[in-house]
Coordinates of C-alpha atoms in Angstrom, one line a residue:
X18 CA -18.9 1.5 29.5
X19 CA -15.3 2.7 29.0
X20 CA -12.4 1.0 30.1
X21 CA -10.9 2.7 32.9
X22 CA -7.5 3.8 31.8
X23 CA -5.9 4.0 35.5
X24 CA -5.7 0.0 35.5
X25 CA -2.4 -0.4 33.2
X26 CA -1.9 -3.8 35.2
X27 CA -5.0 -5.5 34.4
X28 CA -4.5 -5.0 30.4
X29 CA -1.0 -5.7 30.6
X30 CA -1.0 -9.0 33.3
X31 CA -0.5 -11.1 30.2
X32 CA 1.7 -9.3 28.4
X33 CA 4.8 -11.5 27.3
X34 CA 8.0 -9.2 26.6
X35 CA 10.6 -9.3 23.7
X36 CA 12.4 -11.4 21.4
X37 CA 16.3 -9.7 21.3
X38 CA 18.7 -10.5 18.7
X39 CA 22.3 -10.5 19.9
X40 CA 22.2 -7.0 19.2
X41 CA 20.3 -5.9 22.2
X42 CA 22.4 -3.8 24.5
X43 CA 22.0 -4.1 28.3
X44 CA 19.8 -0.4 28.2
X45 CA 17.1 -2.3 26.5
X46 CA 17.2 -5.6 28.2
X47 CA 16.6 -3.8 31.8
X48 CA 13.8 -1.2 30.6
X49 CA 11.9 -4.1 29.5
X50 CA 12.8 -5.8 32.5
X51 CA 11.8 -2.8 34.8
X52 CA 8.5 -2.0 32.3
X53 CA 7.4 -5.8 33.2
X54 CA 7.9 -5.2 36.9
X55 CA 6.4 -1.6 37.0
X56 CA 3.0 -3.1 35.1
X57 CA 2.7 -6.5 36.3
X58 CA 3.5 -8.1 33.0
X59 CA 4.6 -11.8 32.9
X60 CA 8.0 -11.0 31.5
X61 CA 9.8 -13.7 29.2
X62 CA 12.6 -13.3 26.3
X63 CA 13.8 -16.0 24.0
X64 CA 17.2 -15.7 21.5
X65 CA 16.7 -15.4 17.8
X66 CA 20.3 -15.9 17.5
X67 CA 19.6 -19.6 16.1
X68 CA 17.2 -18.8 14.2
X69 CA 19.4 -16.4 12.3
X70 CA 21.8 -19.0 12.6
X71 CA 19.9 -21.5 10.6
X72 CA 18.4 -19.4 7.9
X73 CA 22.4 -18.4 7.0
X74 CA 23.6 -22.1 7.2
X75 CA 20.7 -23.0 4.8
X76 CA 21.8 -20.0 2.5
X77 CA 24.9 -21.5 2.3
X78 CA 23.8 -24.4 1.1
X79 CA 21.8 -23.1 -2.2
X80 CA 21.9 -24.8 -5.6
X81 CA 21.9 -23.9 -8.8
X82 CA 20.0 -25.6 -11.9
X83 CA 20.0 -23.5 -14.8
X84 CA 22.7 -22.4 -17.1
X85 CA 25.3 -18.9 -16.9
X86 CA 25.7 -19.1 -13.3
X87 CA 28.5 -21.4 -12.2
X88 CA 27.9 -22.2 -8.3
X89 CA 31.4 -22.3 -7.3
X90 CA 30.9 -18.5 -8.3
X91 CA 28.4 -17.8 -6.0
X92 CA 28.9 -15.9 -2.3
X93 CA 27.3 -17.7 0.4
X94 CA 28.8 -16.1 3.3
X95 CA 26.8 -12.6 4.1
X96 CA 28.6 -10.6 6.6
X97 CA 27.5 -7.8 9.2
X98 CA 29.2 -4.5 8.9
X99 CA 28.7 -1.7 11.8
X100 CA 29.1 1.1 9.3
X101 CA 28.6 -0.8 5.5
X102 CA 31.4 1.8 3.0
X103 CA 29.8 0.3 -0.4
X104 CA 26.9 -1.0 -1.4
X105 CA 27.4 -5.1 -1.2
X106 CA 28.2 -4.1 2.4
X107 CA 24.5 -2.1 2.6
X108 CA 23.2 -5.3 0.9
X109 CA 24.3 -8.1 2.9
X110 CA 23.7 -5.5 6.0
X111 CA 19.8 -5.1 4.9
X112 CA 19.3 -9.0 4.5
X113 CA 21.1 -9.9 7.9
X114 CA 19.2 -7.1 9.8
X115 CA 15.5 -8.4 8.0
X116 CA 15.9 -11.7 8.7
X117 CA 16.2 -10.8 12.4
X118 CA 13.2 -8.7 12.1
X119 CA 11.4 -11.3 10.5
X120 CA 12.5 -14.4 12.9
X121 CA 11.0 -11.9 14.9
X122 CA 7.5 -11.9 14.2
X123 CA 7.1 -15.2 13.3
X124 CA 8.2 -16.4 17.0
X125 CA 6.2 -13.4 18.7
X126 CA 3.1 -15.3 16.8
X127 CA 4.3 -18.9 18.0
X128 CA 4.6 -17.0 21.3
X129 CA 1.2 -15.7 21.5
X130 CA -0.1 -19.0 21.0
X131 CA 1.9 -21.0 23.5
X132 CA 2.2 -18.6 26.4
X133 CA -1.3 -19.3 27.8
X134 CA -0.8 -23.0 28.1
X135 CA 2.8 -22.6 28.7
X136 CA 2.3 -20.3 31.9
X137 CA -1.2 -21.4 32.9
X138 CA -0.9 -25.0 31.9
X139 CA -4.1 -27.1 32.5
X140 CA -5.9 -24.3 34.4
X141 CA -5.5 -22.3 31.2
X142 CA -9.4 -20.8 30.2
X143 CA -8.1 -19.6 26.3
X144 CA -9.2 -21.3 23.0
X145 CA -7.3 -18.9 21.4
X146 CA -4.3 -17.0 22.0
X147 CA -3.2 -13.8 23.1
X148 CA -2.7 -10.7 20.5
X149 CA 0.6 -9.6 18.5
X150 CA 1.3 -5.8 19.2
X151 CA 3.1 -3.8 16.7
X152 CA 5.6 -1.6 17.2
X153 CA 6.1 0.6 14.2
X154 CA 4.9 4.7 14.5
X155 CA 3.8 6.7 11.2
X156 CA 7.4 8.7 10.8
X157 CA 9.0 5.3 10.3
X158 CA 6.0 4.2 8.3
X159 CA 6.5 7.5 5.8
X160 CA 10.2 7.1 5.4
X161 CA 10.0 3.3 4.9
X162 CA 12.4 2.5 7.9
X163 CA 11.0 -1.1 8.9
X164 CA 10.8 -4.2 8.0
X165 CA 7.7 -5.6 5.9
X166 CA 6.3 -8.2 7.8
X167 CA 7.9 -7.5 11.3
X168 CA 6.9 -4.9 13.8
X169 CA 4.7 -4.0 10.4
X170 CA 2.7 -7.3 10.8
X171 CA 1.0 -7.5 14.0
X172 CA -2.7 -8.0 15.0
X173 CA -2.9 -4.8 16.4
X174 CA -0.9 -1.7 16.8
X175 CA -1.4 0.9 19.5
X176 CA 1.4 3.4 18.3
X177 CA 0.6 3.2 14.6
X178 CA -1.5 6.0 14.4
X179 CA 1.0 8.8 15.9
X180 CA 4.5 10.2 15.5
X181 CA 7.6 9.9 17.7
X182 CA 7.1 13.2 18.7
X183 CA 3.8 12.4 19.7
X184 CA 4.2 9.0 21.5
X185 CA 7.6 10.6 23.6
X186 CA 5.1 13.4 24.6
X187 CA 2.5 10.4 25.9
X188 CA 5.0 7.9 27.7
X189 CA 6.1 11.0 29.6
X190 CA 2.5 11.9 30.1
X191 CA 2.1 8.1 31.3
X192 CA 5.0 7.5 33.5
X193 CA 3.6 10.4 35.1
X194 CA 0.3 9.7 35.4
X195 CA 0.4 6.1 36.2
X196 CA 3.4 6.4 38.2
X197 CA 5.4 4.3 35.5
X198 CA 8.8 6.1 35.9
X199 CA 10.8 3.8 33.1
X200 CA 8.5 5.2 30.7
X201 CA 10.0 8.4 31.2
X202 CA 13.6 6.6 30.8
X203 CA 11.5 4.5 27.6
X204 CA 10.6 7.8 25.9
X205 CA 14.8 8.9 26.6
X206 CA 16.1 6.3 24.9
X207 CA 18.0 7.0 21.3
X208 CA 15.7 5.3 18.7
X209 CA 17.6 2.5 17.8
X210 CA 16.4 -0.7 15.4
X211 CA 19.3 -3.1 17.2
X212 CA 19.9 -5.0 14.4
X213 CA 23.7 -4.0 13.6
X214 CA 24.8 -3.0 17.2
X215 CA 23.5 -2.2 20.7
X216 CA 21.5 1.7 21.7
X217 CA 24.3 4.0 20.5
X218 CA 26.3 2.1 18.2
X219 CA 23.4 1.6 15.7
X220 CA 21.1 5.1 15.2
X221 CA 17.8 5.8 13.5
X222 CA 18.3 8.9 12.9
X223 CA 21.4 8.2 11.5
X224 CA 20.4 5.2 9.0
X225 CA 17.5 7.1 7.5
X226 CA 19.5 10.5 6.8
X227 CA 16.6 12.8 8.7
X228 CA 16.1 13.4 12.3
X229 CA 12.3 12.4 13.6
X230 CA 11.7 16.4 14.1
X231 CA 12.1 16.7 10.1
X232 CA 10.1 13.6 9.5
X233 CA 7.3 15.0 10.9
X234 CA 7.2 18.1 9.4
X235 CA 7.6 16.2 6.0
X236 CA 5.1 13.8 6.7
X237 CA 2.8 16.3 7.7
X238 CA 2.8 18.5 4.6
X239 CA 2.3 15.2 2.7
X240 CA -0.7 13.8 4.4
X241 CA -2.2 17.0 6.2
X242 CA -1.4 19.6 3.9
X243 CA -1.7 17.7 0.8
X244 CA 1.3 18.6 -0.9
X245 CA 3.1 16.7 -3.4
X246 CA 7.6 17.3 -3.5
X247 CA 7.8 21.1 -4.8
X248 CA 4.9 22.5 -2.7
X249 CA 7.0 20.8 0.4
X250 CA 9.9 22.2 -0.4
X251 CA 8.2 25.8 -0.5
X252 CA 6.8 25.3 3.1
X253 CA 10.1 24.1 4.6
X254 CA 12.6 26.6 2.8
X255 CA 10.5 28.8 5.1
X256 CA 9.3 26.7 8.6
X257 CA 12.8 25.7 8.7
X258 CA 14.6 28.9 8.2
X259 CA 14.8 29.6 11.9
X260 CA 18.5 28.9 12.6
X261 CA 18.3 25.4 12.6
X262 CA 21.3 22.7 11.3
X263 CA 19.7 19.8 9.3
X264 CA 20.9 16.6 9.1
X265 CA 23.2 15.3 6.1
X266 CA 21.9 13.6 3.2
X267 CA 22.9 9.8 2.9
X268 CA 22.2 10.2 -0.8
X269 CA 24.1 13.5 -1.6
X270 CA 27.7 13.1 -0.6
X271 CA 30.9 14.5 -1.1
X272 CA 30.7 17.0 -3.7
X273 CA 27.5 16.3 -4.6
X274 CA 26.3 16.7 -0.5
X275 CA 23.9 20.4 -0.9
X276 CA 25.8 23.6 0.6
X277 CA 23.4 26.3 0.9
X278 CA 20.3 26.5 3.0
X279 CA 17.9 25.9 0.1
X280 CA 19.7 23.3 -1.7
X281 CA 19.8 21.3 1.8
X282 CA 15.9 21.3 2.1
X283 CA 15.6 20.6 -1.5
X284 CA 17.9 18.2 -0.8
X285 CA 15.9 17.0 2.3
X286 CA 12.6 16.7 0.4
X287 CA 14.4 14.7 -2.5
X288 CA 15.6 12.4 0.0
X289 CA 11.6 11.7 1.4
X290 CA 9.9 11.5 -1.8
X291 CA 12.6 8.9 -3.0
X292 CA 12.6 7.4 0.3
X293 CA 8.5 7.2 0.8
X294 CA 7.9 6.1 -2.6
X295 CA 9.8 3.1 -3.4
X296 CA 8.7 1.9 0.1
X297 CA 5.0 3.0 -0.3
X298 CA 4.1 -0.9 -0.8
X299 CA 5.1 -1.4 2.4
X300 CA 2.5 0.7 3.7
X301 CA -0.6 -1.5 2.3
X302 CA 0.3 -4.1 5.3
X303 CA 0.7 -2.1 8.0
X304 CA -1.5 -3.5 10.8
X305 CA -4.6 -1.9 11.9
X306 CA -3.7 1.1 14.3
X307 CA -5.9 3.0 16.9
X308 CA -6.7 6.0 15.0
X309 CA -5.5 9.2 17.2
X310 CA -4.3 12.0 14.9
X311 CA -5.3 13.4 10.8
X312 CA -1.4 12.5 9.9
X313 CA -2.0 8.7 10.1
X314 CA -0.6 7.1 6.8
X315 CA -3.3 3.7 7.8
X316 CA -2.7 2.7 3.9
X317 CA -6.1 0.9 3.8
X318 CA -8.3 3.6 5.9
X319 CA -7.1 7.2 5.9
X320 CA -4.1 7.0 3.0
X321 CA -5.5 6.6 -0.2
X322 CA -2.4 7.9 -2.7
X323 CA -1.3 5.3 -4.9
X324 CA 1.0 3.0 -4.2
X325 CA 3.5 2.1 -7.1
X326 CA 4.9 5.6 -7.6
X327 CA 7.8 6.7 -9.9
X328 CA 10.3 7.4 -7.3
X329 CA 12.1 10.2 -9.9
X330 CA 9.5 12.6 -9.5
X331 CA 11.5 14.2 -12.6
X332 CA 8.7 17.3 -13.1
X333 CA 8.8 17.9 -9.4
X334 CA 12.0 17.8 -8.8
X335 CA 13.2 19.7 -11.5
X336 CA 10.9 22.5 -10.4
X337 CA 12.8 22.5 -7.1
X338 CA 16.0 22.6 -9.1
X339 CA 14.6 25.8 -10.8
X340 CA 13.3 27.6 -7.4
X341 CA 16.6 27.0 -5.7
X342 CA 18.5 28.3 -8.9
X343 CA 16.2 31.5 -8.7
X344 CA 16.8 32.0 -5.5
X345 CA 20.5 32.0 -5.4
X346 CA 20.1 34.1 -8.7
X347 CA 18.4 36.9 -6.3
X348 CA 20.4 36.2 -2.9
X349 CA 24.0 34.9 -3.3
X350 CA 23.8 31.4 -1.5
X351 CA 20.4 31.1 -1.8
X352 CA 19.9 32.4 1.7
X353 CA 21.3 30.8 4.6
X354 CA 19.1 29.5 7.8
X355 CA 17.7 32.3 9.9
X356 CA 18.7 34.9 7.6
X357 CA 16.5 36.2 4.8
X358 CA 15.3 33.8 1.9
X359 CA 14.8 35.2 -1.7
X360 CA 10.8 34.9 -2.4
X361 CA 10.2 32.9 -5.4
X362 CA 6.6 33.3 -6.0
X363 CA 4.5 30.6 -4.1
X364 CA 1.8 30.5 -2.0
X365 CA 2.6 28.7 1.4
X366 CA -0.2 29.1 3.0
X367 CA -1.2 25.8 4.9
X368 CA -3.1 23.6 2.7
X369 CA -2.2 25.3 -0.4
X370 CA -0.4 23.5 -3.1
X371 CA 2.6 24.9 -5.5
X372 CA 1.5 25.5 -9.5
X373 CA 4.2 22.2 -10.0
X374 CA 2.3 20.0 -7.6
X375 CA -1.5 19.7 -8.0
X376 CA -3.3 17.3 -5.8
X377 CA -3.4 14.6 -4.4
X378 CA -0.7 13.1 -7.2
X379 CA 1.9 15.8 -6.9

């Protein structure tokens, strides 16, 4: 028979809580605290701070045994920046914030293990141990923004088959159903990975240059609509022309950062093409995910595009090139948002795919 889904307490009674790195703000500490209470979880937290710790004091102490690199030559000491400005900062940022992430996982496993005997001692009943939930939802899964092996490697994961928009609409939908109000406060929250500073100081949103709202509608023309880069950009030069302001590129700067509406989406869809295929390896680990919705990018069940891509997508992108160019040949500036947008002679009809694109390779 099926589980009854107004007893929240009994699946969650032995449900240990997180891991923070020194990161965590105070916000996230007492939701967790207040989810625990509000759901009768056994709520427990351990430091990862030594951990870290250890794995850069080891670092430090690397050899060297073959010839053109002289050790005393070697940099030892990675540092966390707030707001990297070049990219040794981005590097030593990315291997600090992963080996967080990673210290992670490999202590919520030694956790699941111990916490049975640890809490129930003798009168414990388990042979085994409990499960490893995941954490990571299909927009962060799309764009690549975790970290392989972290919340990616779990035994099961109950948000991996739905989008943020879709998981804020259902912790609403819980807190009010189950009377779970910090759910509401949960769903709130600014997305934030923690890794480089506390909720506010360290954005999603902000790392991945695209909000959650334009990583869905990406993500869904990919998997749902089948369309390869130019075909995407022809649906969103038009769903997005509605007066909206999208978010700036992180890989277009400066003078090269796009100006007019098109070249912004074009822009845009550059940036999740390049973005979802140099981290589409990722996606053959993802942990097994309770299949909800027909955008799920499950790698191994519902996702079948290759894997090793060429992240140029140089006949793809070129075509985007072109339309935008044609555009602004018809309409000075291309158009602008909510205005009128020169037609360049595709079908964007849902499910149909641009002459550049073909499917499912495009």
């Amino acid at each position: 028979s099926p589980v009854p889904l107004s007893l929240p307490h009994v699946w969650c009674s032995q449900m240990p809580f997180p891991l923070p790195p020194r990161y965590s703000g105070p916000e996230t500490r007492d939701r967790a605290a207040l989810l625990a209470a509000e759901i009768g979880a056994v709520h427990t937290s351990i430091s990862i701070d030594k951990i870290r710790a250890a794995f850069c004091q080891t670092f430090e102490e690397v050899e060297v045994h073959s010839g053109g690199v002289c050790r005393a030559q070697i940099r030892t000491h990675p540092t966390m920046k707030t707001k990297p400005s070049d990219y040794g900062e981005v590097t030593q940022n990315l291997a600090l914030q992963n080996i967080q992430a990673r210290s992670r996982m490999v202590m919520a496993y030694f956790m699941a293990q111990l916490m049975p005997w640890a809490t129930d001692g003798d009168a414990t009943t388990a042979g085994g141990s409990l499960l490893v939930l995941g954490s990571a939802n299909v927009d962060e899964a799309q764009r690549g923004y975790y970290t392989k092996y972290d919340c990616s490697a779990a035994d099961l994961n109950p948000i991996g088959g739905i989008n943020k928009r879709d998981l804020k609409s259902f912790l609403e939908w819980a807190g009010e159903e189950h009377g779970i109000g910090v759910l509401r406060r949960v769903a709130a929250a600014q997305p934030s990975a923690e890794l480089t500073g506390a909720e506010g100081a360290q954005l999603d949103e902000e790392d991945m240059g695209m909000s959650y709202a334009e990583l869905n509608d990406l993500g869904h023309c990919r998997k749902v609509e089948r369309c390869g880069p130019f075909s995407t950009f022809l649906k969103l030069r038009v769903r997005w022309n509605d007066g909206r302001t999208l978010t700036p590129s992180i890989r277009a700067k400066g003078a090269a950062a796009p100006r007019t509406f098109d070249e912004q989406v074009a822009q845009k869809v550059k940036d999740f093409y390049f973005y979802h295929a140099i981290n589409r390896h990722k996606m053959t680990t993802l942990t097994p995910s309770y299949h909800a919705e027909n955008y799920s990018p499950d790698d191994n069940r519902f996702d079948l595009r290759p894997f090793l891509q060429n992240a140029r997508f140089e006949r793809q992108f070129k075509a985007i090139d072109e339309a935008v160019a044609k555009a602004a040949a018809i309409v000075p500036m291309g158009g602008d948002s909510g205005g009128n947008l020169a037609p360049i002679g595709a079908d964007t009809r849902p499910g149909s795919c641009g002459p550049q694109d073909g499917h499912p390779r495009g």
